[in-house]
Short mmCIF file of C-alpha atoms in Angstrom, two decimals:
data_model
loop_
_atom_site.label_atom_id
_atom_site.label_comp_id
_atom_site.label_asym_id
_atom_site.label_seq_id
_atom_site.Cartn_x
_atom_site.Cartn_y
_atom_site.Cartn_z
CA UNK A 6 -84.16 -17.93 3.80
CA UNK A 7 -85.24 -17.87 0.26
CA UNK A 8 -88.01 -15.28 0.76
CA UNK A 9 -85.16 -13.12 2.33
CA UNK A 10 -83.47 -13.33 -0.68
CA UNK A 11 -86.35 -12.72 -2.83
CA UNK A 12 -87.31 -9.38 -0.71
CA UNK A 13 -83.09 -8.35 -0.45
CA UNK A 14 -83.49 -6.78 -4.14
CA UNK A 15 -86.07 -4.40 -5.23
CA UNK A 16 -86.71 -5.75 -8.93
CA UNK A 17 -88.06 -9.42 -8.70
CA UNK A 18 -86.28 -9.77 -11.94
CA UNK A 19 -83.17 -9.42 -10.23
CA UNK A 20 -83.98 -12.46 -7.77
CA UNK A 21 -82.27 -15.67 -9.05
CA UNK A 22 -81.86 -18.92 -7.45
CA UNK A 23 -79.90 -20.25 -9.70
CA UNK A 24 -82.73 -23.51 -10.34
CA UNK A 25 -84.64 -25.39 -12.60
CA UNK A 26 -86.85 -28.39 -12.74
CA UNK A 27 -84.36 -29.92 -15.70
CA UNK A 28 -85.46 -33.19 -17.14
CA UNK A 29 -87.53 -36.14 -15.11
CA UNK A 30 -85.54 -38.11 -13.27
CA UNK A 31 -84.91 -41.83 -15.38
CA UNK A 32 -84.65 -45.48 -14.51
CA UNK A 33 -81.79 -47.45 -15.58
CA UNK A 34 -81.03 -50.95 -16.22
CA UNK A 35 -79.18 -52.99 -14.19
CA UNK A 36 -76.25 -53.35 -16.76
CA UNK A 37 -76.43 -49.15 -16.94
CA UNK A 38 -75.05 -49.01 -12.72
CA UNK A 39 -71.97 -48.27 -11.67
CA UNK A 40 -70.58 -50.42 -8.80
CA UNK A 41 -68.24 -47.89 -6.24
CA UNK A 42 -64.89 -49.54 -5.41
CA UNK A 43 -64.75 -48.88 -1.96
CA UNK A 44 -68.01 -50.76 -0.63
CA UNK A 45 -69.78 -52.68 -3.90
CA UNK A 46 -72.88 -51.18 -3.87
CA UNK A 47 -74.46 -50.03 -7.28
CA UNK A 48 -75.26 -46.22 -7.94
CA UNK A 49 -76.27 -44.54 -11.32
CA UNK A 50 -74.24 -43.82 -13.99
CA UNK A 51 -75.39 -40.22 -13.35
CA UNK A 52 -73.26 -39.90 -10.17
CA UNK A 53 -69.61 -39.22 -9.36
CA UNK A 54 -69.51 -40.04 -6.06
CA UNK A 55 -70.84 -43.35 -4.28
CA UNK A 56 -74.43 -42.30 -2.72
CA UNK A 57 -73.80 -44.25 0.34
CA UNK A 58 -69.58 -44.08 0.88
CA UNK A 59 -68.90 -41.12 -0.57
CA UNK A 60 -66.17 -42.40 -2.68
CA UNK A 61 -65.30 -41.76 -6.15
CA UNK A 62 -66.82 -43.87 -8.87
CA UNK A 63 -65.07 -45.27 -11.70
CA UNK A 64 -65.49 -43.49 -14.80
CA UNK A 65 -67.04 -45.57 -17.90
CA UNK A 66 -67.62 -44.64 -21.13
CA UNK A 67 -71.12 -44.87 -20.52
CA UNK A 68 -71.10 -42.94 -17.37
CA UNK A 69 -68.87 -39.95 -19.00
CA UNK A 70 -72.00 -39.04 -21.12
CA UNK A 71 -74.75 -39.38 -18.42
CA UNK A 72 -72.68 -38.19 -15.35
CA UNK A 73 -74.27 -34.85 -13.84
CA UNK A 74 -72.14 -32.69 -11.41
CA UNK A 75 -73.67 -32.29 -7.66
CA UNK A 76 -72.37 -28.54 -7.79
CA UNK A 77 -73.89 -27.92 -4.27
CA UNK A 78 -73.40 -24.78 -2.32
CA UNK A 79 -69.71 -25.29 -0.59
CA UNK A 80 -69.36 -23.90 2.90
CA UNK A 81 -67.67 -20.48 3.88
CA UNK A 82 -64.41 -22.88 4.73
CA UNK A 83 -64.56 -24.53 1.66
CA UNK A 84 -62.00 -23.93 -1.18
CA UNK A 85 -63.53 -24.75 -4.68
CA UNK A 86 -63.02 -24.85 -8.21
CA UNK A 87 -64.98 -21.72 -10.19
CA UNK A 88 -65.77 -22.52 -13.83
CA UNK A 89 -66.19 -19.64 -16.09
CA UNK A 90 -67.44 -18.77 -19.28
CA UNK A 91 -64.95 -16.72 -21.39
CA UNK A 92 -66.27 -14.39 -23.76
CA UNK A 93 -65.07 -16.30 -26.73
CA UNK A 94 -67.59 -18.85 -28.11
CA UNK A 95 -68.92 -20.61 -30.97
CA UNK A 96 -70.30 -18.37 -33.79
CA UNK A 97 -73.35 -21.16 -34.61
CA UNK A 98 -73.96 -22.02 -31.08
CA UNK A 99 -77.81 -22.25 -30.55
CA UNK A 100 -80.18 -21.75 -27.95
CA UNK A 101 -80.90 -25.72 -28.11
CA UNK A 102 -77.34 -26.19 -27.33
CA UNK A 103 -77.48 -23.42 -24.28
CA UNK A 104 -80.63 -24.80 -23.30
CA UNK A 105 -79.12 -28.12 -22.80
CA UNK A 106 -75.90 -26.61 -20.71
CA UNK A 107 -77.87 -24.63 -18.80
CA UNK A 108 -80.00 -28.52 -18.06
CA UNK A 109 -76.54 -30.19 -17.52
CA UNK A 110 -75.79 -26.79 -14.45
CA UNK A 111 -78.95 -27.18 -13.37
CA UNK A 112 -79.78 -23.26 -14.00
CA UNK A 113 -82.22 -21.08 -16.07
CA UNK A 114 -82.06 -21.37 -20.02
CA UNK A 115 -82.47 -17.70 -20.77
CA UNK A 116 -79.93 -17.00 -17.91
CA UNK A 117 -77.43 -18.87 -19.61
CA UNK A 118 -78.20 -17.50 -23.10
CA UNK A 119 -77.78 -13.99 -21.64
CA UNK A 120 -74.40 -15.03 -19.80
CA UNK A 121 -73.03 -16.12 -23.10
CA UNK A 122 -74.27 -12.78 -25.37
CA UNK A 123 -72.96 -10.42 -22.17
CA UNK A 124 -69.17 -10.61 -24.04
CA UNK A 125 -67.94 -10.64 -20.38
CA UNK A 126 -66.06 -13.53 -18.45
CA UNK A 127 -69.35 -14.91 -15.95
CA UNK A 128 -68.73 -17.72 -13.56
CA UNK A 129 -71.36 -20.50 -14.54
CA UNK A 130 -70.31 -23.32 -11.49
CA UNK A 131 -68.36 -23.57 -8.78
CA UNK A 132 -67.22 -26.87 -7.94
CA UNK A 133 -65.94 -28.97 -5.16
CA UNK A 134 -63.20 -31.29 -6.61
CA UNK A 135 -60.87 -31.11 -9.88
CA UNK A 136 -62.99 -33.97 -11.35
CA UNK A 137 -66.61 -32.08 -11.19
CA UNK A 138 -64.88 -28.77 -12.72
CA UNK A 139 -63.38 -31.08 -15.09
CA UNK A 140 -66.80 -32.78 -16.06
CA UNK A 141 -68.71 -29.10 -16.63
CA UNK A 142 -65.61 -28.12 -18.81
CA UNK A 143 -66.16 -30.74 -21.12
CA UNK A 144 -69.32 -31.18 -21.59
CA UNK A 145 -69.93 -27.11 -21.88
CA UNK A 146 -66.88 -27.72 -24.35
CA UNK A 147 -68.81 -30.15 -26.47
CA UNK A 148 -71.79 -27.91 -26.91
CA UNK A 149 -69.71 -25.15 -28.25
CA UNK A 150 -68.91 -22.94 -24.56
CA UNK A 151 -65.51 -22.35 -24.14
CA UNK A 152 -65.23 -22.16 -20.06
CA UNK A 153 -61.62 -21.62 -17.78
CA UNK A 154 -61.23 -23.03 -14.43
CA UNK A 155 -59.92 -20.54 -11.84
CA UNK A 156 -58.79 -21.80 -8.21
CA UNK A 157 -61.13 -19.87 -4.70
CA UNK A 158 -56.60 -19.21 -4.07
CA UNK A 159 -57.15 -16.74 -6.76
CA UNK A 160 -61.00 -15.44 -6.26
CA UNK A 161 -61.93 -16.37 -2.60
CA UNK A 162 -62.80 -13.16 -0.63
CA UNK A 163 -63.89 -15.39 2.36
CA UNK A 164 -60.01 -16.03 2.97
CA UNK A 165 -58.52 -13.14 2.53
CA UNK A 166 -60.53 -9.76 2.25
CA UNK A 167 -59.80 -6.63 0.59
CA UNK A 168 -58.23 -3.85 2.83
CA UNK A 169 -60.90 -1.30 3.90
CA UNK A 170 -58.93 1.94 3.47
CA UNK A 171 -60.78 4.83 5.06
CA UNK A 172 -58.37 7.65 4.14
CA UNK A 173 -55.97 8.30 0.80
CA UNK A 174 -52.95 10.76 -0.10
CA UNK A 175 -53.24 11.41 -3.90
CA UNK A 176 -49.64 12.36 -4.86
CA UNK A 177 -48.35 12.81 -8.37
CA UNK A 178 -46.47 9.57 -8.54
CA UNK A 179 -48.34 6.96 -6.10
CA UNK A 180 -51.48 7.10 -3.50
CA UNK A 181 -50.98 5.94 -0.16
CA UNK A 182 -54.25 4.49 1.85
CA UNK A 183 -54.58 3.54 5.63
CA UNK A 184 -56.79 1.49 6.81
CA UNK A 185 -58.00 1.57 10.60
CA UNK A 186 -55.35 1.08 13.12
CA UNK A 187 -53.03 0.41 10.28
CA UNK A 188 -49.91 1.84 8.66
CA UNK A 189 -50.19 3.53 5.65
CA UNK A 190 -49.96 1.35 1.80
CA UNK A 191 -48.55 3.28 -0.75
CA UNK A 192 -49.50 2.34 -4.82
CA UNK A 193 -47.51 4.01 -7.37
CA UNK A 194 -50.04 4.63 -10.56
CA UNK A 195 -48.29 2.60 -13.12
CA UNK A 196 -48.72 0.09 -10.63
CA UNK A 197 -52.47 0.24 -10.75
CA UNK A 198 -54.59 -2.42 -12.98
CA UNK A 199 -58.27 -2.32 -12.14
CA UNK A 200 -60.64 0.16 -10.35
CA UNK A 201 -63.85 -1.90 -9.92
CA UNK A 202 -67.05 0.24 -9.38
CA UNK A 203 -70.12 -1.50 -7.55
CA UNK A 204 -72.75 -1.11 -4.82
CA UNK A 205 -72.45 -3.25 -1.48
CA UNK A 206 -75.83 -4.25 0.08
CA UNK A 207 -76.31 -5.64 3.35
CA UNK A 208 -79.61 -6.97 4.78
CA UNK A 209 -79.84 -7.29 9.01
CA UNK A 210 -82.70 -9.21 9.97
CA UNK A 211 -82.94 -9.32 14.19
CA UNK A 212 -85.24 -11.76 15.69
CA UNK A 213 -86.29 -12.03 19.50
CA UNK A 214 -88.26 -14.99 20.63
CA UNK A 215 -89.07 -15.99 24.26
CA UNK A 216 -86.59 -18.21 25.79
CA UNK A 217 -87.10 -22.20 25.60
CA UNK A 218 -88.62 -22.51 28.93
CA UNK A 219 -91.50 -19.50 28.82
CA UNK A 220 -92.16 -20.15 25.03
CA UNK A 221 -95.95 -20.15 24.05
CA UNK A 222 -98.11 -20.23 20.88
CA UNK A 223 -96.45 -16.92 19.57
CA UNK A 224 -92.67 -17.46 20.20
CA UNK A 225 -91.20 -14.25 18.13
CA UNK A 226 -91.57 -11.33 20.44
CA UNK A 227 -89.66 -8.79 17.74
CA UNK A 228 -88.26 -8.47 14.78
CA UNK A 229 -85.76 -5.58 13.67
CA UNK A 230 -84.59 -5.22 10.22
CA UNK A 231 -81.85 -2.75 8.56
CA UNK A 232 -81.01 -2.37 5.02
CA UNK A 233 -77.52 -0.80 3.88
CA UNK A 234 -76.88 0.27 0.21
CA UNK A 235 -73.32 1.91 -0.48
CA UNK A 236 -71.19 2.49 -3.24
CA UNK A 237 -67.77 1.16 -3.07
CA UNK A 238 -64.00 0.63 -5.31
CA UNK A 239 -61.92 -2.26 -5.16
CA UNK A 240 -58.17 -1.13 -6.31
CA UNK A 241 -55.77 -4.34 -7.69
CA UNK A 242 -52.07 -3.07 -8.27
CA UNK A 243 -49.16 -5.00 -8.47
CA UNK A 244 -48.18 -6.80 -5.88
CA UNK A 245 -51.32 -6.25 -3.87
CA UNK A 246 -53.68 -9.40 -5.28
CA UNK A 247 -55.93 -8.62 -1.95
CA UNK A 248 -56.65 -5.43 -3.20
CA UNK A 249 -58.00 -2.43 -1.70
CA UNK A 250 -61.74 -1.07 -0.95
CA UNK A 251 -63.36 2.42 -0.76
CA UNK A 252 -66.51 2.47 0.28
CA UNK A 253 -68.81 6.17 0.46
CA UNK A 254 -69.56 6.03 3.69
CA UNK A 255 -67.03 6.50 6.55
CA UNK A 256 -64.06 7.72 4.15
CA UNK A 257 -62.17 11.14 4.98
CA UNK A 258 -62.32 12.72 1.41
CA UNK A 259 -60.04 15.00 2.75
CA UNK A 260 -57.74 14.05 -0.26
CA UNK A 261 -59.98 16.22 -2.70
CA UNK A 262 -58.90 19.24 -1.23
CA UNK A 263 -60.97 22.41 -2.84
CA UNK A 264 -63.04 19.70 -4.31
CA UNK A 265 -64.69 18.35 -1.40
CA UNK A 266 -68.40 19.15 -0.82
CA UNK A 267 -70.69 18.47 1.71
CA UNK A 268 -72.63 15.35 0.68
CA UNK A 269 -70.19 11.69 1.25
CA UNK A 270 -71.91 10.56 -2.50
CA UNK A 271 -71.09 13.38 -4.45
CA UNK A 272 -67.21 13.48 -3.10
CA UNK A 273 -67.24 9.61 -3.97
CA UNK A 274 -68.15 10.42 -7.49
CA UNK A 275 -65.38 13.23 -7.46
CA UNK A 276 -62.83 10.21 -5.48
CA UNK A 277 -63.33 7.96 -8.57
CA UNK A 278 -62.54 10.26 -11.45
CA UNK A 279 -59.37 11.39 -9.32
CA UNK A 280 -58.11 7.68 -9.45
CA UNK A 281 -58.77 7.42 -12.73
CA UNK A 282 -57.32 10.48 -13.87
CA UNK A 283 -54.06 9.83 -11.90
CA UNK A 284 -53.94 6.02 -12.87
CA UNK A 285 -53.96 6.60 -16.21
CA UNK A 286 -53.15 3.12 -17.48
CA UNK A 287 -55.67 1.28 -14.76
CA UNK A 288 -59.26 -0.33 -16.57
CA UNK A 289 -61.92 0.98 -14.82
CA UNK A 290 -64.57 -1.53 -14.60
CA UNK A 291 -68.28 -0.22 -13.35
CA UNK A 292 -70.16 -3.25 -15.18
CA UNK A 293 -70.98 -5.04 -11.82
CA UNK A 294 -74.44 -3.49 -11.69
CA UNK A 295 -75.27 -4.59 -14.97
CA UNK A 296 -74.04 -8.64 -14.50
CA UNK A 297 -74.70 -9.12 -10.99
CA UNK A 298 -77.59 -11.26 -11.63
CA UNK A 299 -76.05 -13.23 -13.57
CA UNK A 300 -73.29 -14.52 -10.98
CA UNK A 301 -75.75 -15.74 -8.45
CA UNK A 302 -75.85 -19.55 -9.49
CA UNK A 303 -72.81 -19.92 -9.15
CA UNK A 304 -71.97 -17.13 -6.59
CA UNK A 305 -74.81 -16.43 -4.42
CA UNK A 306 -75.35 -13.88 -2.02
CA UNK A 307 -73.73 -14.78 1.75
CA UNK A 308 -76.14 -15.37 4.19
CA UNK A 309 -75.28 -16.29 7.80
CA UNK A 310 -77.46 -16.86 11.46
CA UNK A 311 -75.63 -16.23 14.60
CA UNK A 312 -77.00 -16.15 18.27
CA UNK A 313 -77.40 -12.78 19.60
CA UNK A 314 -77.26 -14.17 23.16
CA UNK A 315 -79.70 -12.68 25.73
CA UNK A 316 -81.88 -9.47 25.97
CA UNK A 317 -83.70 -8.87 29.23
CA UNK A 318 -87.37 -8.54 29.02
CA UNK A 319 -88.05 -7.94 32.44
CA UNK A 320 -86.73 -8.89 36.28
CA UNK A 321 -85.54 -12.38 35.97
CA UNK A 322 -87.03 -13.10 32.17
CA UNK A 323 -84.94 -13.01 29.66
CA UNK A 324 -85.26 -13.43 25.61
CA UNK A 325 -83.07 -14.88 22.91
CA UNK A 326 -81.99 -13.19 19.93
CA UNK A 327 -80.78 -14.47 16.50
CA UNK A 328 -78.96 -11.97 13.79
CA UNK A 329 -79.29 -13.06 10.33
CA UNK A 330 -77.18 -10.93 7.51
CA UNK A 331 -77.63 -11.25 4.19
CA UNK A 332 -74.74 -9.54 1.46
CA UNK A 333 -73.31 -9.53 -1.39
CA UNK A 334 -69.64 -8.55 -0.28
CA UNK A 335 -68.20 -11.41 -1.02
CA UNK A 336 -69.78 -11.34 -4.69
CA UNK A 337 -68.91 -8.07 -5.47
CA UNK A 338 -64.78 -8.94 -4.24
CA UNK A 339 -65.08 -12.33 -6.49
CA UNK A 340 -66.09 -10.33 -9.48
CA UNK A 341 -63.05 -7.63 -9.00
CA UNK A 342 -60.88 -10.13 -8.39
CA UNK A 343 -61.83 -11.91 -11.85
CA UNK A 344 -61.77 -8.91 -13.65
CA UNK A 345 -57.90 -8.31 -12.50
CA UNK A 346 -56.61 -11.54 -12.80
CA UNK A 347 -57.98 -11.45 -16.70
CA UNK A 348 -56.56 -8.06 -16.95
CA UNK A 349 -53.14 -9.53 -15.49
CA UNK A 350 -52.84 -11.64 -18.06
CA UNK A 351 -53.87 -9.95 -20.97
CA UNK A 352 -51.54 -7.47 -20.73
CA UNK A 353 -48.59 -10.50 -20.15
CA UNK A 354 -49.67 -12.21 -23.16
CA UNK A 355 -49.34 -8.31 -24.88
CA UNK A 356 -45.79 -7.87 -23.30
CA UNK A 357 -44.50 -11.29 -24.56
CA UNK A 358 -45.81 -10.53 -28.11
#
C-alpha cells in the first residue's frame, strides 16, 4: 500500500517512507563473522541477531562498530523502544556527520538534518529490544546527536487510547468531559499540562471483487473510497496520562454558551482559546502540522485490511469485500503524549531546583 500512502497527503513533499539506498552491501572475511551461540553458524558482524536462529549474537569489538539495527516496522501488539532526538546537540555537528546517522537509520539525509535544526524532541527509531535502542543511542551519540529512549508504556496509543469526550462543562475551577455512554471526568485547571492542536486524517479504501469461485479476468467489481480531515485536542492533566480528545466534528459546543455559532469549525476555534484561557498554566502545543513529516520513519501512518464479509450481487451470487483504512491517529496521540511527558518533567526538574 505504498501508493496509498503516497496519494493519503496532498503535497508529495509530505510523503515519506522513511528509506534510502544507504551504502552497497560488503563482503567480509572469514575472520570478520560472528559465530551465534545457540546453533554455530556464522553471520556478519553487521547483525545482532543470528539470520537463521534468531538468537542474539555476541558482541565483539569489531562487531560494535559495524553492527546495523534491523529497526523493522513492529506489529500493532508489539511494545517497542522509541529513540528520540532531544533538541540539545552538538554546536559543530556537520551534515557529514548527519549524513552518516541518517545511513546508520536507514532514512533520508536532509530529513535528518531538518529533524535536528527543528529545536523540537522528534522520534528518529523505534526499536524492538533494549539492545537495538541501545546500539542507535550510541552510535547517534558518537556523531554528536544526543537521543533519549522512551518505553511504547509511556507513548503507545495502540494500548490505551485517549478518551473521546464529546461534551465539556467549563467551570471556573475545573472542566468536566463525558465521553459516550460514560460518566462524566472532571480536570481542575491547575491540573492541566498540555493542549495539543492537530488534524486527524483517515483514508477508507472499499474493495469488492467477485467471490473465489465466479472470479474472471477482471476480479474487482468496485471500489469506494472516503477521505476524513478533522481538527482535534488531546488534553494531559495530572493524573490522566491517557489523556483526553476533542475532535470538531460530533462535539456539543454547547459549553460556549452566547459564543456558539452555527458552523462545528468556527466553535472549535472558539473551544480552544476557552481552554486556554481557563488553563492558564497548560502549554499549548499546535506544532504537529509543521513536524508531522518528520515522525513517519519512525512512526508511520497505521494502515490495516480487514474482510468486509459478503455483499449480494444478485439471487444466489454473492461478492467479497475488503476495507482498508489508512490514519494517522495513532501518530498524532504518540506526538501529544511526547510532548507531555517532556513537559512533566521539565517542570519537576524546575520544582526541585
Amino acid at each position: 500500500m505504498a501508493e496509498s500512502r503516497k496519494e493519503f497527503f496532498d503535497d508529495e513533499d509530505e510523503f515519506l517512507t522513511g528509506e534510502c539506498a544507504g551504502p552497497a552491501p560488503r563482503g567480509f572475511a572469514p575472520g570478520e563473522l560472528v559465530a551465534c551461540e545457540a546453533c554455530a553458524r556464522s553471520n556478519a558482524p553487521t547483525r545482532m541477531s543470528c539470520i537463521y536462529c534468531g538468537a542474539a549474537l555476541p558482541a565483539t569489538a569489531e562487531s560494535e562498530r559495524l553492527r546495523r539495527p534491523v529497526l523493522r516496522p513492529l506489529e500493532g501488539w508489539e511494545r517497542g523502544l522509541n529513540v528520540v532526538l532531544m533538541p540539545e546537540r552538538r554546536a559543530e555537528v556537520t551534515r557529514e556527520e548527519v549524513a552518516e546517522a541518517a545511513a546508520f537509520l536507514k532514512m533520508d539525509g536532509a530529513r535528518l538534518w531538518e529533524m535536528t535544526t527543528a529545536r523540537l524532541a522528534l522520534p528518529v527509531a523505534r526499536a524492538s529490544g533494549e539492545e537495538e535502542a541501545a546500539l542507535v543511542e550510541r552510535r547517534l551519540a558518537s556523531l554528536g546527536l544526543t537521543v533519549e529512549i522512551f518505553a511504547d508504556e509511556l507513548l503507545a496509543a495502540e494500548a490505551s487510547r485517549p478518551v473521546q469526550v464529546r461534551k465539556l462543562e467549563l467551570g471556573e475551577e475545573s472542566v468536566k468531559g463525558w465521553a459516550a455512554g460514560e460518566a462524566s471526568r472532571e480536570l481542575r485547571w491547575p491540573d492541566v499540562v498540555l493542549i495539543a492542536s492537530g488534524r486527524i486524517f483517515t483514508r477508507r479504501v472499499e474493495v469488492e471483487e467477485r467471490s473465489a469461485l465466479a472470479r474472471r479476468t477482471d476480479d474487482v467489481v468496485e471500489t469506494r473510497e472516503t477521505m476524513a480531515d478533522t481538527p482535534a485536542l488531546e488534553i494531559y492533566a495530572r493524573g490522566e496520562a491517557a489523556g483526553w480528545r476533542v475532535t470538531a466534528d460530533g462535539f456539543d459546543y454547547s459549553c460556549l454558551g452566547a459564543a456558539k455559532g452555527l458552523l462545528a469549525r468556527e466553535n472549535f476555534v472558539r473551544l480552544a482559546e476557552a481552554l486556554r484561557g481557563r488553563a492558564a498554566s497548560a502549554v499549548y502545543d499546535d506544532e504537529y502540522g509543521r513536524v508531522r513529516h518528520l515522525l513517519a520513519h519512525a512512526w508511520p501512518l497505521a494502515e490495516h485490511t480487514e474482510s468486509g464479509g459478503l455483499r449480494r450481487a444478485r439471487p444466489g451470487k454473492f461478492n467479497t469485500e475488503s476495507v482498508t483504512v489508512l490514519t494517522n491517529d495513532a501518530q498524532f496521540t504518540r506526538y501529544a503524549r511526547l510532548r507531555y511527558h517532556l513537559e512533566l518533567r521539565r517542570r519537576g526538574r524546575e520544582g526541585a531546583a
